[in-house]
mmCIF file of C-alpha atoms in Angstrom:
data_model
loop_
_atom_site.group_PDB
_atom_site.id
_atom_site.type_symbol
_atom_site.label_atom_id
_atom_site.label_comp_id
_atom_site.label_asym_id
_atom_site.label_seq_id
_atom_site.Cartn_x
_atom_site.Cartn_y
_atom_site.Cartn_z
ATOM 1 C CA UNK A 17 40.366 94.222 156.181
ATOM 2 C CA UNK A 18 37.741 95.078 158.772
ATOM 3 C CA UNK A 19 34.323 96.406 157.624
ATOM 4 C CA UNK A 20 35.070 100.018 158.596
ATOM 5 C CA UNK A 21 38.350 100.053 156.638
ATOM 6 C CA UNK A 22 36.683 98.347 153.656
ATOM 7 C CA UNK A 23 33.954 101.009 153.628
ATOM 8 C CA UNK A 24 36.570 103.766 153.878
ATOM 9 C CA UNK A 25 38.406 102.257 150.898
ATOM 10 C CA UNK A 26 35.157 101.874 148.933
ATOM 11 C CA UNK A 27 34.241 105.533 149.567
ATOM 12 C CA UNK A 28 37.727 106.691 148.608
ATOM 13 C CA UNK A 29 37.655 104.746 145.321
ATOM 14 C CA UNK A 30 34.160 106.006 144.500
ATOM 15 C CA UNK A 31 35.212 109.618 145.059
ATOM 16 C CA UNK A 32 38.511 109.409 143.183
ATOM 17 C CA UNK A 33 37.606 107.102 140.267
ATOM 18 C CA UNK A 34 33.889 106.330 140.256
ATOM 19 C CA UNK A 35 34.614 102.656 140.899
ATOM 20 C CA UNK A 36 31.925 100.940 142.960
ATOM 21 C CA UNK A 37 33.563 98.394 145.269
ATOM 22 C CA UNK A 38 30.952 95.907 146.462
ATOM 23 C CA UNK A 39 31.300 93.810 149.590
ATOM 24 C CA UNK A 40 32.033 90.621 147.652
ATOM 25 C CA UNK A 41 35.266 92.062 146.228
ATOM 26 C CA UNK A 42 37.451 91.260 149.231
ATOM 27 C CA UNK A 43 39.559 88.877 147.139
ATOM 28 C CA UNK A 44 40.247 91.656 144.626
ATOM 29 C CA UNK A 45 41.288 94.080 147.354
ATOM 30 C CA UNK A 46 43.671 91.531 148.845
ATOM 31 C CA UNK A 47 45.260 90.446 145.548
ATOM 32 C CA UNK A 48 45.795 93.993 144.273
ATOM 33 C CA UNK A 49 46.581 95.922 147.444
ATOM 34 C CA UNK A 50 48.644 93.538 149.580
ATOM 35 C CA UNK A 51 51.657 93.935 147.236
ATOM 36 C CA UNK A 52 51.392 97.721 147.663
ATOM 37 C CA UNK A 53 51.177 97.392 151.460
ATOM 38 C CA UNK A 54 54.267 95.177 151.518
ATOM 39 C CA UNK A 55 56.212 97.388 149.116
ATOM 40 C CA UNK A 56 55.517 100.385 151.370
ATOM 41 C CA UNK A 57 56.515 98.433 154.494
ATOM 42 C CA UNK A 58 52.989 98.658 155.874
ATOM 43 C CA UNK A 59 52.782 94.919 156.433
ATOM 44 C CA UNK A 60 49.053 94.376 156.048
ATOM 45 C CA UNK A 61 45.826 95.788 154.649
ATOM 46 C CA UNK A 62 45.117 97.255 158.091
ATOM 47 C CA UNK A 63 48.380 99.186 157.889
ATOM 48 C CA UNK A 64 47.511 100.270 154.361
ATOM 49 C CA UNK A 65 44.108 101.537 155.465
ATOM 50 C CA UNK A 66 45.701 103.523 158.302
ATOM 51 C CA UNK A 67 48.118 105.185 155.862
ATOM 52 C CA UNK A 68 45.253 105.981 153.479
ATOM 53 C CA UNK A 69 43.364 107.619 156.314
ATOM 54 C CA UNK A 70 46.367 109.938 156.766
ATOM 55 C CA UNK A 71 45.720 111.103 153.173
ATOM 56 C CA UNK A 72 49.048 109.977 151.741
ATOM 57 C CA UNK A 73 48.362 111.227 148.207
ATOM 58 C CA UNK A 74 51.076 109.140 146.539
ATOM 59 C CA UNK A 75 49.707 106.026 148.214
ATOM 60 C CA UNK A 76 46.121 106.934 147.288
ATOM 61 C CA UNK A 77 47.196 107.244 143.666
ATOM 62 C CA UNK A 78 48.898 103.836 143.752
ATOM 63 C CA UNK A 79 45.793 102.246 145.277
ATOM 64 C CA UNK A 80 43.422 103.835 142.751
ATOM 65 C CA UNK A 81 45.653 102.713 139.883
ATOM 66 C CA UNK A 82 45.857 99.175 141.236
ATOM 67 C CA UNK A 83 42.099 98.869 141.703
ATOM 68 C CA UNK A 84 41.106 100.425 138.366
ATOM 69 C CA UNK A 85 43.568 98.617 136.092
ATOM 70 C CA UNK A 86 41.580 96.206 133.953
ATOM 71 C CA UNK A 87 42.426 93.450 131.534
ATOM 72 C CA UNK A 88 42.804 94.251 127.853
ATOM 73 C CA UNK A 89 43.789 92.335 124.747
ATOM 74 C CA UNK A 90 44.071 92.864 121.015
ATOM 75 C CA UNK A 91 40.869 92.839 118.930
ATOM 76 C CA UNK A 92 38.889 92.001 122.076
ATOM 77 C CA UNK A 93 35.516 90.421 121.202
ATOM 78 C CA UNK A 94 36.153 91.001 117.451
ATOM 79 C CA UNK A 95 32.649 92.373 116.778
ATOM 80 C CA UNK A 96 33.464 96.030 117.623
ATOM 81 C CA UNK A 97 36.318 95.971 115.125
ATOM 82 C CA UNK A 98 34.305 94.189 112.452
ATOM 83 C CA UNK A 99 31.585 96.824 112.896
ATOM 84 C CA UNK A 100 34.116 99.629 112.621
ATOM 85 C CA UNK A 101 35.619 98.236 109.427
ATOM 86 C CA UNK A 102 32.375 97.182 107.757
ATOM 87 C CA UNK A 103 29.936 99.870 108.909
ATOM 88 C CA UNK A 104 31.366 102.819 110.833
ATOM 89 C CA UNK A 105 34.418 103.589 108.697
ATOM 90 C CA UNK A 106 32.597 103.508 105.318
ATOM 91 C CA UNK A 107 29.871 105.739 106.775
ATOM 92 C CA UNK A 108 32.380 108.241 108.192
ATOM 93 C CA UNK A 109 34.341 108.304 104.938
ATOM 94 C CA UNK A 110 31.162 109.186 103.086
ATOM 95 C CA UNK A 111 30.040 111.923 105.467
ATOM 96 C CA UNK A 112 33.566 113.315 106.017
ATOM 97 C CA UNK A 113 34.633 113.244 102.347
ATOM 98 C CA UNK A 114 35.056 117.025 102.311
ATOM 99 C CA UNK A 115 37.231 117.494 105.374
ATOM 100 C CA UNK A 116 38.903 114.053 105.281
ATOM 101 C CA UNK A 117 39.355 113.918 109.035
ATOM 102 C CA UNK A 118 38.215 111.339 111.628
ATOM 103 C CA UNK A 119 38.817 111.456 115.393
ATOM 104 C CA UNK A 120 38.451 108.340 117.556
ATOM 105 C CA UNK A 121 38.560 108.094 121.350
ATOM 106 C CA UNK A 122 39.471 104.871 123.170
ATOM 107 C CA UNK A 123 38.386 105.569 126.760
ATOM 108 C CA UNK A 124 39.880 103.521 129.605
ATOM 109 C CA UNK A 125 42.347 102.063 127.110
ATOM 110 C CA UNK A 126 44.555 100.340 129.696
ATOM 111 C CA UNK A 127 47.815 99.080 128.135
ATOM 112 C CA UNK A 128 46.865 100.162 124.613
ATOM 113 C CA UNK A 129 45.620 97.017 122.901
ATOM 114 C CA UNK A 130 42.315 98.574 121.811
ATOM 115 C CA UNK A 131 43.684 101.775 120.220
ATOM 116 C CA UNK A 132 46.537 99.833 118.616
ATOM 117 C CA UNK A 133 44.038 97.313 117.212
ATOM 118 C CA UNK A 134 42.181 100.238 115.621
ATOM 119 C CA UNK A 135 45.454 101.668 114.331
ATOM 120 C CA UNK A 136 46.372 98.353 112.687
ATOM 121 C CA UNK A 137 42.896 98.045 111.190
ATOM 122 C CA UNK A 138 43.184 101.549 109.744
ATOM 123 C CA UNK A 139 46.702 100.872 108.490
ATOM 124 C CA UNK A 140 45.322 97.902 106.564
ATOM 125 C CA UNK A 141 42.961 100.371 104.860
ATOM 126 C CA UNK A 142 45.618 102.981 104.066
ATOM 127 C CA UNK A 143 45.114 102.720 100.304
ATOM 128 C CA UNK A 144 41.528 103.987 100.561
ATOM 129 C CA UNK A 145 42.440 106.409 103.357
ATOM 130 C CA UNK A 146 45.205 108.176 101.420
ATOM 131 C CA UNK A 147 44.984 111.890 102.163
ATOM 132 C CA UNK A 148 42.897 111.393 105.285
ATOM 133 C CA UNK A 149 43.874 112.611 108.751
ATOM 134 C CA UNK A 150 42.989 109.988 111.340
ATOM 135 C CA UNK A 151 43.485 110.743 115.028
ATOM 136 C CA UNK A 152 43.216 108.079 117.736
ATOM 137 C CA UNK A 153 43.301 109.235 121.358
ATOM 138 C CA UNK A 154 43.716 106.654 124.126
ATOM 139 C CA UNK A 155 43.029 107.697 127.717
ATOM 140 C CA UNK A 156 43.209 106.001 131.096
ATOM 141 C CA UNK A 157 43.223 107.006 134.745
ATOM 142 C CA UNK A 158 46.428 105.018 135.344
ATOM 143 C CA UNK A 159 49.769 106.601 134.459
ATOM 144 C CA UNK A 160 51.438 103.211 134.843
ATOM 145 C CA UNK A 161 49.399 101.453 132.167
ATOM 146 C CA UNK A 162 49.730 104.442 129.841
ATOM 147 C CA UNK A 163 53.517 104.216 130.111
ATOM 148 C CA UNK A 164 53.252 100.595 128.976
ATOM 149 C CA UNK A 165 50.912 101.595 126.157
ATOM 150 C CA UNK A 166 53.305 104.288 124.915
ATOM 151 C CA UNK A 167 56.206 101.824 124.996
ATOM 152 C CA UNK A 168 54.229 99.404 122.836
ATOM 153 C CA UNK A 169 56.010 96.393 124.344
ATOM 154 C CA UNK A 170 54.002 93.216 124.944
ATOM 155 C CA UNK A 171 54.658 89.719 126.243
ATOM 156 C CA UNK A 172 54.265 86.557 124.195
ATOM 157 C CA UNK A 173 51.070 85.835 126.143
ATOM 158 C CA UNK A 174 49.639 89.272 125.340
ATOM 159 C CA UNK A 175 50.256 89.064 121.598
ATOM 160 C CA UNK A 176 48.789 85.574 121.451
ATOM 161 C CA UNK A 177 45.455 86.825 122.839
ATOM 162 C CA UNK A 178 43.329 87.914 119.880
ATOM 163 C CA UNK A 179 46.078 89.166 117.572
ATOM 164 C CA UNK A 180 46.014 87.485 114.141
ATOM 165 C CA UNK A 181 49.385 85.976 113.271
ATOM 166 C CA UNK A 182 49.634 87.946 110.027
ATOM 167 C CA UNK A 183 49.331 91.220 111.952
ATOM 168 C CA UNK A 184 51.895 90.081 114.517
ATOM 169 C CA UNK A 185 54.372 89.363 111.747
ATOM 170 C CA UNK A 186 53.580 92.589 109.906
ATOM 171 C CA UNK A 187 53.432 95.096 112.759
ATOM 172 C CA UNK A 188 55.620 93.709 115.571
ATOM 173 C CA UNK A 189 59.297 92.940 116.030
ATOM 174 C CA UNK A 190 60.827 90.639 118.624
ATOM 175 C CA UNK A 191 62.526 92.542 121.439
ATOM 176 C CA UNK A 192 64.217 90.046 123.742
ATOM 177 C CA UNK A 193 61.459 87.859 125.134
ATOM 178 C CA UNK A 194 58.794 90.413 124.194
ATOM 179 C CA UNK A 195 57.264 91.984 121.090
ATOM 180 C CA UNK A 196 57.406 95.687 120.216
ATOM 181 C CA UNK A 197 54.773 97.259 118.009
ATOM 182 C CA UNK A 198 55.957 99.078 114.881
ATOM 183 C CA UNK A 199 56.752 102.808 115.197
ATOM 184 C CA UNK A 200 54.263 103.683 112.456
ATOM 185 C CA UNK A 201 51.448 102.107 114.474
ATOM 186 C CA UNK A 202 52.613 103.677 117.728
ATOM 187 C CA UNK A 203 52.665 107.103 116.082
ATOM 188 C CA UNK A 204 48.993 106.789 115.131
ATOM 189 C CA UNK A 205 47.867 106.898 118.784
ATOM 190 C CA UNK A 206 48.108 109.793 121.254
ATOM 191 C CA UNK A 207 47.892 108.818 124.921
ATOM 192 C CA UNK A 208 46.893 110.994 127.827
ATOM 193 C CA UNK A 209 46.042 110.469 131.473
ATOM 194 C CA UNK A 210 42.363 111.142 132.048
ATOM 195 C CA UNK A 211 39.761 110.437 134.723
ATOM 196 C CA UNK A 212 36.224 109.868 133.402
ATOM 197 C CA UNK A 213 34.896 111.771 136.433
ATOM 198 C CA UNK A 214 36.690 114.946 135.296
ATOM 199 C CA UNK A 215 35.504 117.576 132.817
ATOM 200 C CA UNK A 216 35.551 116.427 129.185
ATOM 201 C CA UNK A 217 36.082 119.977 127.893
ATOM 202 C CA UNK A 218 39.774 119.479 127.065
ATOM 203 C CA UNK A 219 39.223 116.419 124.882
ATOM 204 C CA UNK A 220 37.732 118.045 121.795
ATOM 205 C CA UNK A 221 35.260 116.458 119.362
ATOM 206 C CA UNK A 222 35.137 112.781 118.412
ATOM 207 C CA UNK A 223 33.394 111.008 115.537
ATOM 208 C CA UNK A 224 33.697 107.588 117.172
ATOM 209 C CA UNK A 225 34.065 106.688 120.842
ATOM 210 C CA UNK A 226 34.981 103.310 122.299
ATOM 211 C CA UNK A 227 34.036 103.118 125.977
ATOM 212 C CA UNK A 228 33.996 99.373 126.517
ATOM 213 C CA UNK A 229 33.942 97.337 129.714
ATOM 214 C CA UNK A 230 34.324 100.317 132.016
ATOM 215 C CA UNK A 231 30.779 101.545 132.696
ATOM 216 C CA UNK A 232 30.065 98.233 134.444
ATOM 217 C CA UNK A 233 32.218 99.454 137.369
ATOM 218 C CA UNK A 234 30.138 102.610 137.981
ATOM 219 C CA UNK A 235 26.795 103.194 139.656
ATOM 220 C CA UNK A 236 23.754 104.240 137.598
ATOM 221 C CA UNK A 237 24.016 108.031 138.088
ATOM 222 C CA UNK A 238 27.710 108.005 137.155
ATOM 223 C CA UNK A 239 27.019 105.906 134.040
ATOM 224 C CA UNK A 240 24.325 108.380 132.959
ATOM 225 C CA UNK A 241 26.583 111.387 133.527
ATOM 226 C CA UNK A 242 29.467 109.863 131.554
ATOM 227 C CA UNK A 243 27.221 108.900 128.621
ATOM 228 C CA UNK A 244 25.660 112.366 128.502
ATOM 229 C CA UNK A 245 29.087 114.008 128.523
ATOM 230 C CA UNK A 246 30.326 111.699 125.763
ATOM 231 C CA UNK A 247 27.326 112.682 123.651
ATOM 232 C CA UNK A 248 28.204 116.347 124.038
ATOM 233 C CA UNK A 249 31.618 115.642 122.479
ATOM 234 C CA UNK A 250 30.095 114.182 119.332
ATOM 235 C CA UNK A 251 28.577 115.486 116.087
ATOM 236 C CA UNK A 252 25.006 114.549 115.154
ATOM 237 C CA UNK A 253 26.187 111.435 113.311
ATOM 238 C CA UNK A 254 28.695 110.369 115.968
ATOM 239 C CA UNK A 255 28.835 106.749 117.097
ATOM 240 C CA UNK A 256 29.575 104.998 120.396
ATOM 241 C CA UNK A 257 30.698 101.433 121.048
ATOM 242 C CA UNK A 258 30.096 99.835 124.451
ATOM 243 C CA UNK A 259 31.028 96.443 125.876
ATOM 244 C CA UNK A 260 28.827 93.391 125.425
ATOM 245 C CA UNK A 261 27.451 93.659 128.969
ATOM 246 C CA UNK A 262 26.756 97.399 128.725
ATOM 247 C CA UNK A 263 23.898 99.465 127.314
ATOM 248 C CA UNK A 264 22.578 103.027 127.109
ATOM 249 C CA UNK A 265 19.000 101.882 127.699
ATOM 250 C CA UNK A 266 17.561 103.294 130.909
ATOM 251 C CA UNK A 267 20.614 105.516 131.357
ATOM 252 C CA UNK A 268 20.393 108.255 128.721
ATOM 253 C CA UNK A 269 18.296 109.390 125.774
ATOM 254 C CA UNK A 270 21.309 110.948 124.080
ATOM 255 C CA UNK A 271 22.128 107.683 122.260
ATOM 256 C CA UNK A 272 20.048 105.004 120.582
ATOM 257 C CA UNK A 273 21.039 101.471 119.492
ATOM 258 C CA UNK A 274 21.994 100.902 115.859
ATOM 259 C CA UNK A 275 19.676 98.216 114.522
ATOM 260 C CA UNK A 276 21.236 94.752 114.099
ATOM 261 C CA UNK A 277 24.672 95.996 115.222
ATOM 262 C CA UNK A 278 25.241 94.818 118.773
ATOM 263 C CA UNK A 279 27.058 97.216 121.075
ATOM 264 C CA UNK A 280 26.929 100.107 118.611
ATOM 265 C CA UNK A 281 24.972 103.293 119.352
ATOM 266 C CA UNK A 282 24.372 106.519 117.445
ATOM 267 C CA UNK A 283 23.680 110.007 118.714
ATOM 268 C CA UNK A 284 19.916 110.420 119.051
ATOM 269 C CA UNK A 285 18.216 113.245 117.172
ATOM 270 C CA UNK A 286 17.150 116.189 119.282
#
């Protein structure tokens, strides 16, 4: 792809998704977009760029989805789930004892492993959560990955990545060469297509937000705007979990780190 076409693609992705495509990502462009070019009979990335310049909206959507789809796996990094079970959930159960309701948002949830990991964790706690209403909302910009998430069907490779064997046996059933998650776990998660650049007004309030390994793809102003808008969705004791390589420091004063709990942030007073 020539420099002018690469810059056009980078600008298009930034406008539509917030993704910052740096000049060293040529390999990523080729691996993810050549299959689309060939499927559309465009032959090459040059042909793809020409079609994009004609504002083929269906093609633009396919390209944005291809470039923003990120890897996900069950109980990724473990620590965020350990923190939820050992610190966040007990705290929320204490402060929400009257209303008995907790809402959780898994932003940029990809194929559903993160929200389903939370659902399984909560299912394991169902004895102490009897009578509680727990809502988990998973969102992503890609309709394709959300379809996979709703189906709850995963390959052998996907269930082997991070999923404890006892949870595989308990909450999945073999479906041909793949594994399908149990209906009771699937029913705990609502999925919806959502772009983090859009208004958050339709999402409602959340007690806990997971926004992991997505801010790293945005520039500084976009990161700040997203964090500020997340904060506005949350009560005064709301909590946010970011990825290991992400932080709120230098980006917003709406959150502050929770001491000794890496990756966990609470809404800042005032």
